[in-house]
Amino acid sequence: MIDTLVVNVAPGEMRIALLDGERTVEIIHHRAGAMSALGNLYLGRVTGMLPGGKGAFIDIGLDRPGFLNAGDARAKADGATAPINRTLHEGEAVLVQVSRDALHQKGPRLTKRPSLAGRYLVFNPGRGAIDLSRRITKPAERKRLTQLVADAAEAEDGFTLRSAAQGVEAEPILADMASLRDAWQEARARRGQATPPACLWTAPEPLERALMDHPGLRRVVIDDAATLARLRRLFPETVLEPYRQSAPIFESFAVEAALEEAFEARVALPSGAAVIIEETHALCAIDVDSGGARGNLAINLEAAEVIAEQLRLRAISGLIVIDFLRMTKGSQRRRLIAAMAEFLSPDRHATAPEGFSALGLVEMRRRRTRPSLLEILGEQGERVRNPATIALDRARSDNR
């Protein structure tokens, strides 16, 4: 469970580390000039269509046009998918939201089903349903929160209650509802006055999002006075503390060591075996190397835990193929898949594998929310730090 947030602010970059005790679980880089558009609402213009109405390209004012597939153009996620050219045409202005940032040579992924995230709720305009986070487990609390939102919601309002709403009094939740509704109405008003492409609403920045996504943090440690003051205004109930030691904050919390390990392809295991992780444009390939160690099941279980940790730490997404050490017994394979599912369970972006393929490989997916660490820190296609990473590291050293 994430209980500590460590924030390093330096010229040109903010780095946010999420820790479970002393273990670094995730690292988020927020670089000047490479800002995420995830969650932003845009008034875009349709510039092209795929054959057969499978998708549309939409100019939203970024370097590359965004892509809206026919499924994401549906009014409801579970509705029937129709060719997109039945509802959109080239040159048309359309309101869309970025659901995935640009990847490699692909533009951002878009959706016509917007959602606005707040502290306690996610507002889903026009969807008219009230849902709750699975982490809200107590029946009485689920009933209280559902009734609270239902009484205040309008007929077409859709809301999802986040886990942060547990135990919170009515007033802050209702205030969050009102704020999200106001933001949506303001975006709609801007749409009537804007000429596409135009940004209508900007989603919370990564640091604010991290605080909203992880309620109940034990510590939030920040090494920048201005950032600390700003967060104290936005999150007055959160315990925020300044970092006062002389050593760099990421070194004190062993985040730099985790970053170094995450940049390497090979991760050593206590048994003497190793996991080798290689990212490509198409997929991420992972190999388990025994290194002379014995006991394939034991090594595979050891590797499965490390793989689950490294996928989250490295922010690896898309299709992931794992070549575990060979096991012929069905009971051993089932035990490994069950263990893998348990190790992945804290990672809300990962889909646990269901079994082995005919070739003895394990396949799984992880939803993309941001570029991987290798994409951010390294040269394209190489495990070498890129010029921006080198320059920012140097600026941090000079700023000490």
Coordinates of C-alpha atoms in Angstrom, one line a residue:
M1 CA 0.0 0.0 0.0
I2 CA 1.3 3.4 -1.0
D3 CA 2.0 5.4 2.3
T4 CA 4.7 7.9 1.4
L5 CA 5.1 10.5 -1.4
V6 CA 8.5 12.0 -2.0
V7 CA 8.7 15.0 -4.3
N8 CA 11.9 16.4 -5.9
V9 CA 11.6 19.7 -7.6
A10 CA 14.5 21.0 -9.8
P11 CA 14.9 23.3 -12.8
G12 CA 13.0 21.8 -15.7
E13 CA 11.6 18.7 -13.9
M14 CA 9.5 17.5 -11.0
R15 CA 9.9 13.9 -9.9
I16 CA 7.3 12.2 -7.7
A17 CA 8.1 8.9 -6.0
L18 CA 5.4 6.7 -4.5
L19 CA 6.7 4.4 -1.7
D20 CA 5.3 1.4 0.2
G21 CA 7.3 1.7 3.4
E22 CA 10.9 2.0 2.2
R23 CA 10.2 0.3 -1.2
T24 CA 9.9 2.6 -4.3
V25 CA 6.7 1.5 -6.2
E26 CA 6.3 4.2 -8.9
I27 CA 8.2 7.2 -10.1
I28 CA 6.5 10.0 -12.1
H29 CA 8.5 12.5 -14.2
H30 CA 6.9 15.8 -14.9
R31 CA 9.2 17.6 -17.4
A32 CA 8.9 21.1 -18.8
G33 CA 8.1 21.0 -22.5
A34 CA 6.8 17.4 -22.3
M35 CA 3.7 17.9 -20.3
S36 CA 1.0 15.2 -20.3
A37 CA -2.3 15.9 -22.0
L38 CA -4.0 13.0 -20.3
G39 CA -7.5 13.9 -19.1
N40 CA -7.6 17.2 -20.9
L41 CA -10.8 18.2 -22.8
Y42 CA -10.4 19.6 -26.3
L43 CA -12.6 21.0 -29.0
G44 CA -11.0 19.3 -32.0
R45 CA -11.6 19.1 -35.7
V46 CA -11.9 15.9 -37.7
T47 CA -9.1 15.8 -40.3
G48 CA -9.4 12.3 -41.7
M49 CA -11.1 8.9 -41.5
L50 CA -9.9 5.3 -41.6
P51 CA -11.5 3.1 -44.2
G52 CA -14.6 1.3 -43.1
G53 CA -15.4 3.9 -40.4
K54 CA -13.1 2.3 -37.9
G55 CA -11.7 5.5 -36.6
A56 CA -11.0 9.2 -37.1
F57 CA -8.0 11.5 -36.9
I58 CA -8.7 14.7 -35.0
D59 CA -6.6 17.8 -34.7
I60 CA -6.5 19.0 -31.1
G61 CA -3.6 21.4 -31.4
L62 CA -0.8 19.1 -30.4
D63 CA 2.2 17.9 -32.4
R64 CA 0.3 15.0 -33.9
P65 CA -3.5 14.6 -34.4
G66 CA -5.3 12.4 -31.9
F67 CA -7.1 9.2 -32.8
L68 CA -10.7 8.4 -32.0
N69 CA -11.7 4.8 -32.7
A70 CA -15.3 3.8 -33.3
G71 CA -15.6 2.1 -29.9
D72 CA -14.5 5.3 -28.1
A73 CA -17.0 7.3 -30.1
R74 CA -19.9 5.5 -28.6
A75 CA -22.2 7.4 -26.2
K76 CA -22.0 4.4 -23.8
A77 CA -19.1 2.0 -23.2
D78 CA -21.4 -1.0 -23.5
G79 CA -23.4 0.3 -26.5
A80 CA -23.2 -1.0 -30.0
T81 CA -20.3 0.1 -32.1
A82 CA -21.2 1.7 -35.4
P83 CA -18.9 3.0 -38.2
I84 CA -17.6 6.3 -37.1
N85 CA -18.5 8.0 -40.4
R86 CA -22.2 7.7 -39.6
T87 CA -21.8 10.2 -36.8
L88 CA -18.8 12.3 -37.8
H89 CA -17.5 13.8 -41.0
E90 CA -14.3 15.6 -42.0
G91 CA -14.1 19.2 -41.0
E92 CA -16.6 18.8 -38.1
A93 CA -15.8 20.2 -34.7
V94 CA -16.0 17.6 -31.9
L95 CA -15.5 17.6 -28.1
V96 CA -13.0 14.9 -27.1
Q97 CA -10.9 13.9 -24.1
V98 CA -7.4 12.5 -24.1
S99 CA -7.5 9.0 -22.7
R100 CA -3.9 8.1 -23.5
D101 CA -0.9 10.3 -24.2
A102 CA 1.0 10.1 -27.5
L103 CA 3.1 7.0 -27.9
H104 CA 6.2 6.7 -30.2
Q105 CA 4.9 7.9 -33.6
K106 CA 1.3 7.6 -32.6
G107 CA -0.8 10.6 -31.6
P108 CA -2.9 10.7 -28.4
R109 CA -5.8 8.4 -28.0
L110 CA -9.2 10.1 -27.7
T111 CA -12.7 9.4 -26.3
K112 CA -16.1 11.1 -26.7
R113 CA -17.1 9.8 -23.2
P114 CA -15.4 12.4 -21.0
S115 CA -14.9 12.1 -17.3
L116 CA -13.6 14.8 -14.9
A117 CA -11.7 13.6 -11.8
G118 CA -11.9 15.3 -8.5
R119 CA -10.8 14.7 -4.9
Y120 CA -13.7 12.4 -4.0
L121 CA -15.6 11.7 -7.2
V122 CA -15.2 11.3 -10.9
F123 CA -17.9 13.1 -12.9
N124 CA -19.2 11.3 -15.9
P125 CA -21.5 13.7 -17.8
G126 CA -24.6 12.3 -19.3
R127 CA -24.2 8.8 -18.1
G128 CA -26.7 8.9 -15.3
A129 CA -25.3 6.2 -13.0
I130 CA -23.7 6.2 -9.6
D131 CA -20.8 3.8 -9.1
L132 CA -18.4 3.2 -6.2
S133 CA -14.7 2.2 -6.0
R134 CA -14.3 -1.5 -5.2
R135 CA -12.1 -0.4 -2.3
I136 CA -15.1 1.0 -0.5
T137 CA -16.2 -2.4 1.0
K138 CA -18.4 -1.7 4.0
P139 CA -22.1 -2.0 3.0
A140 CA -23.2 0.8 5.3
E141 CA -20.6 3.2 3.9
R142 CA -21.5 2.2 0.3
K143 CA -25.2 2.9 1.1
R144 CA -24.4 6.2 2.7
L145 CA -22.3 7.5 -0.1
T146 CA -24.6 6.3 -2.8
Q147 CA -27.6 8.0 -1.2
L148 CA -25.6 11.2 -0.6
V149 CA -24.7 11.5 -4.2
A150 CA -28.1 10.3 -5.5
D151 CA -29.9 13.0 -3.6
A152 CA -27.6 15.8 -5.0
A153 CA -27.2 14.5 -8.5
E154 CA -29.2 15.7 -11.5
A155 CA -31.0 13.2 -13.7
E156 CA -28.3 12.8 -16.4
D157 CA -25.3 13.1 -14.0
G158 CA -23.0 10.2 -13.6
F159 CA -20.6 9.9 -10.7
T160 CA -18.1 7.4 -9.5
L161 CA -17.1 7.7 -5.8
R162 CA -13.4 7.3 -5.2
S163 CA -11.9 5.4 -2.3
A164 CA -10.9 8.8 -0.8
A165 CA -14.6 9.4 -0.1
Q166 CA -14.7 6.8 2.6
G167 CA -15.5 8.3 6.0
V168 CA -15.7 11.8 4.6
E169 CA -18.5 14.1 5.7
A170 CA -21.1 15.2 3.3
E171 CA -20.0 18.8 2.8
P172 CA -16.6 18.2 1.1
I173 CA -18.1 15.6 -1.2
L174 CA -20.9 17.8 -2.2
A175 CA -18.4 20.7 -2.7
D176 CA -16.4 18.4 -5.0
M177 CA -19.6 17.5 -7.0
A178 CA -20.4 21.2 -7.4
S179 CA -16.8 22.0 -8.5
L180 CA -16.8 19.2 -11.1
R181 CA -20.2 20.3 -12.5
D182 CA -19.0 23.9 -12.7
A183 CA -15.9 22.8 -14.6
W184 CA -18.0 20.8 -17.1
Q185 CA -20.4 23.7 -17.6
E186 CA -17.4 26.1 -18.1
A187 CA -15.9 23.7 -20.7
R188 CA -19.2 23.6 -22.5
A189 CA -19.5 27.4 -22.4
R190 CA -16.0 27.7 -23.8
R191 CA -16.9 25.3 -26.6
G192 CA -19.5 27.7 -27.9
Q193 CA -17.0 30.5 -28.2
A194 CA -13.8 28.5 -29.2
T195 CA -12.4 27.8 -32.6
P196 CA -10.9 24.3 -32.9
P197 CA -8.4 23.2 -32.0
A198 CA -8.8 24.5 -28.5
C199 CA -8.2 23.2 -24.9
L200 CA -11.5 23.5 -22.9
W201 CA -10.4 22.0 -19.6
T202 CA -7.0 21.0 -18.2
A203 CA -6.9 17.9 -15.9
P204 CA -5.0 18.1 -12.6
E205 CA -1.2 18.1 -12.8
P206 CA 0.6 14.8 -11.9
L207 CA 1.4 15.9 -8.3
E208 CA -2.2 16.9 -7.5
R209 CA -3.4 13.7 -9.2
A210 CA -1.0 11.6 -7.1
L211 CA -2.4 13.1 -3.9
M212 CA -6.0 12.5 -5.1
D213 CA -5.3 9.0 -6.2
H214 CA -3.7 7.9 -2.9
P215 CA -5.7 9.1 0.1
G216 CA -4.5 8.4 3.6
L217 CA -0.8 9.0 2.9
R218 CA 1.3 8.8 6.0
R219 CA 4.0 11.2 4.7
V220 CA 4.3 13.7 1.9
V221 CA 7.9 15.0 1.8
I222 CA 8.8 17.9 -0.5
D223 CA 12.1 19.6 -1.1
D224 CA 10.7 22.8 -2.6
A225 CA 9.2 25.6 -0.5
A226 CA 7.0 27.0 -3.3
T227 CA 5.5 23.6 -4.1
L228 CA 4.9 22.9 -0.4
A229 CA 3.1 26.2 0.0
R230 CA 0.9 25.6 -3.0
L231 CA -0.1 22.1 -1.9
R232 CA -0.9 23.4 1.6
R233 CA -3.5 25.7 0.0
L234 CA -5.0 22.9 -2.2
F235 CA -4.8 20.1 0.4
P236 CA -5.1 21.7 3.8
E237 CA -6.0 18.5 5.6
T238 CA -3.0 16.5 4.2
V239 CA 0.1 16.3 6.4
L240 CA 2.9 17.9 4.3
E241 CA 6.5 18.2 5.5
P242 CA 9.5 20.0 4.1
Y243 CA 12.7 18.1 3.4
R244 CA 15.5 19.5 5.6
Q245 CA 18.4 17.1 5.1
S246 CA 21.6 18.0 3.2
A247 CA 21.6 14.9 1.0
P248 CA 19.4 14.9 -2.1
I249 CA 15.9 13.8 -1.3
F250 CA 15.8 10.9 -3.8
E251 CA 19.1 9.6 -2.4
S252 CA 17.8 9.7 1.2
F253 CA 14.8 7.7 0.3
A254 CA 16.7 5.2 -1.9
V255 CA 14.7 6.3 -5.0
E256 CA 17.8 7.0 -7.0
A257 CA 19.0 3.4 -6.5
A258 CA 15.5 2.2 -7.6
L259 CA 15.8 4.4 -10.7
E260 CA 19.2 3.0 -11.5
E261 CA 17.9 -0.6 -11.3
A262 CA 14.8 0.2 -13.3
F263 CA 17.0 1.6 -16.2
E264 CA 18.9 -1.7 -16.5
A265 CA 17.6 -4.7 -18.5
R266 CA 18.8 -7.3 -16.0
V267 CA 17.4 -7.6 -12.5
A268 CA 19.2 -10.0 -10.2
L269 CA 17.2 -12.4 -8.0
P270 CA 18.2 -13.5 -4.5
S271 CA 18.5 -17.2 -5.7
G272 CA 21.2 -16.2 -8.3
A273 CA 18.7 -16.3 -11.2
A274 CA 17.7 -13.1 -13.0
V275 CA 14.9 -11.4 -14.9
I276 CA 15.8 -9.7 -18.3
I277 CA 13.3 -7.0 -19.4
E278 CA 13.4 -5.7 -22.9
E279 CA 10.9 -3.1 -24.3
T280 CA 10.1 -2.7 -27.9
H281 CA 7.5 -0.7 -29.8
A282 CA 5.4 -3.8 -30.3
L283 CA 5.6 -5.4 -26.8
C284 CA 7.7 -6.0 -23.8
A285 CA 9.6 -9.3 -23.7
I286 CA 10.7 -10.7 -20.3
D287 CA 12.9 -13.7 -19.9
V288 CA 13.7 -15.6 -16.7
D289 CA 17.3 -16.8 -16.6
S290 CA 18.1 -19.5 -14.0
G291 CA 21.8 -18.5 -13.9
G292 CA 22.6 -22.1 -12.8
A293 CA 20.2 -22.0 -9.9
R294 CA 17.9 -25.0 -9.4
G295 CA 14.2 -25.4 -8.7
N296 CA 12.2 -24.0 -11.6
L297 CA 9.0 -23.4 -9.7
A298 CA 10.7 -21.6 -6.8
I299 CA 12.7 -19.4 -9.2
N300 CA 9.6 -18.6 -11.2
L301 CA 7.6 -17.6 -8.1
E302 CA 10.6 -15.4 -7.1
A303 CA 10.7 -13.9 -10.6
A304 CA 6.9 -13.3 -10.8
E305 CA 7.0 -11.0 -7.7
V306 CA 9.9 -9.0 -9.1
I307 CA 8.3 -8.8 -12.6
A308 CA 5.1 -7.4 -11.0
E309 CA 7.1 -4.8 -9.1
Q310 CA 9.3 -3.8 -12.1
L311 CA 6.3 -3.4 -14.5
R312 CA 4.8 -0.8 -12.2
L313 CA 8.1 0.8 -11.4
R314 CA 9.1 1.1 -15.0
A315 CA 5.6 2.1 -16.1
I316 CA 5.7 -0.6 -18.8
S317 CA 2.4 -0.9 -20.7
G318 CA 0.8 -2.7 -23.6
L319 CA 1.4 -6.4 -24.4
I320 CA 3.8 -8.2 -22.1
V321 CA 5.1 -11.6 -22.9
I322 CA 7.0 -13.6 -20.2
D323 CA 9.2 -16.7 -20.8
F324 CA 9.3 -18.4 -17.4
L325 CA 11.5 -21.4 -16.7
R326 CA 10.0 -24.6 -18.1
M327 CA 7.4 -26.4 -15.9
T328 CA 5.5 -29.4 -17.2
K329 CA 3.1 -30.0 -14.3
G330 CA -0.3 -28.3 -14.6
S331 CA -0.4 -27.8 -10.9
Q332 CA 2.8 -25.8 -10.9
R333 CA 1.6 -23.7 -13.8
R334 CA -1.7 -22.9 -12.0
R335 CA 0.2 -22.0 -8.9
L336 CA 2.4 -19.6 -10.8
I337 CA -0.5 -17.9 -12.5
A338 CA -2.3 -17.5 -9.2
A339 CA 0.8 -16.1 -7.6
M340 CA 1.2 -13.7 -10.5
A341 CA -2.4 -12.5 -10.2
E342 CA -1.8 -11.8 -6.4
F343 CA 1.5 -9.9 -7.1
L344 CA -0.2 -7.8 -9.7
S345 CA -3.3 -7.1 -7.6
P346 CA -2.1 -3.7 -6.1
D347 CA -1.4 -2.4 -9.7
R348 CA -4.8 -1.1 -10.9
H349 CA -3.4 -0.7 -14.5
A350 CA -2.4 -4.4 -14.9
T351 CA -4.5 -7.3 -16.2
A352 CA -3.5 -10.6 -14.6
P353 CA -2.6 -13.4 -17.0
E354 CA -5.0 -16.3 -17.4
G355 CA -2.6 -19.1 -18.3
F356 CA 0.2 -20.3 -20.5
S357 CA 0.1 -20.2 -24.3
A358 CA 0.6 -23.2 -26.6
L359 CA 4.3 -22.2 -26.7
G360 CA 4.6 -22.1 -22.9
L361 CA 4.6 -18.3 -22.7
V362 CA 2.6 -16.1 -20.3
E363 CA 0.9 -13.1 -21.9
M364 CA -0.7 -10.1 -20.1
R365 CA -1.4 -6.5 -20.6
R366 CA -0.9 -3.3 -18.7
R367 CA -2.9 -0.1 -19.5
R368 CA -0.8 2.9 -20.6
T369 CA -1.1 6.0 -18.4
R370 CA 2.2 7.6 -19.2
P371 CA 5.5 6.9 -21.0
S372 CA 7.7 4.3 -19.5
L373 CA 10.8 5.2 -17.6
L374 CA 13.0 4.0 -20.5
E375 CA 11.0 6.2 -22.9
I376 CA 11.5 9.3 -20.7
L377 CA 15.1 8.7 -19.6
G378 CA 16.7 6.9 -22.6
E379 CA 17.4 7.4 -26.2
Q380 CA 14.8 5.8 -28.5
G381 CA 15.5 2.1 -29.0
E382 CA 18.7 2.3 -26.8
R383 CA 19.4 1.8 -23.1
V384 CA 21.4 5.0 -23.0
R385 CA 20.4 8.2 -21.2
N386 CA 19.2 10.9 -23.6
P387 CA 20.5 14.4 -23.6
A388 CA 17.6 15.9 -21.7
T389 CA 18.1 13.3 -18.9
I390 CA 21.8 14.1 -18.7
A391 CA 21.2 17.9 -18.7
L392 CA 18.6 17.6 -15.9
D393 CA 20.8 15.4 -13.8
R394 CA 23.6 17.9 -14.2
A395 CA 21.3 20.8 -13.3
R396 CA 20.2 18.9 -10.1
S397 CA 23.9 18.4 -9.2
D398 CA 24.7 22.1 -9.8
N399 CA 21.7 23.1 -7.7
R400 CA 22.7 21.3 -4.6

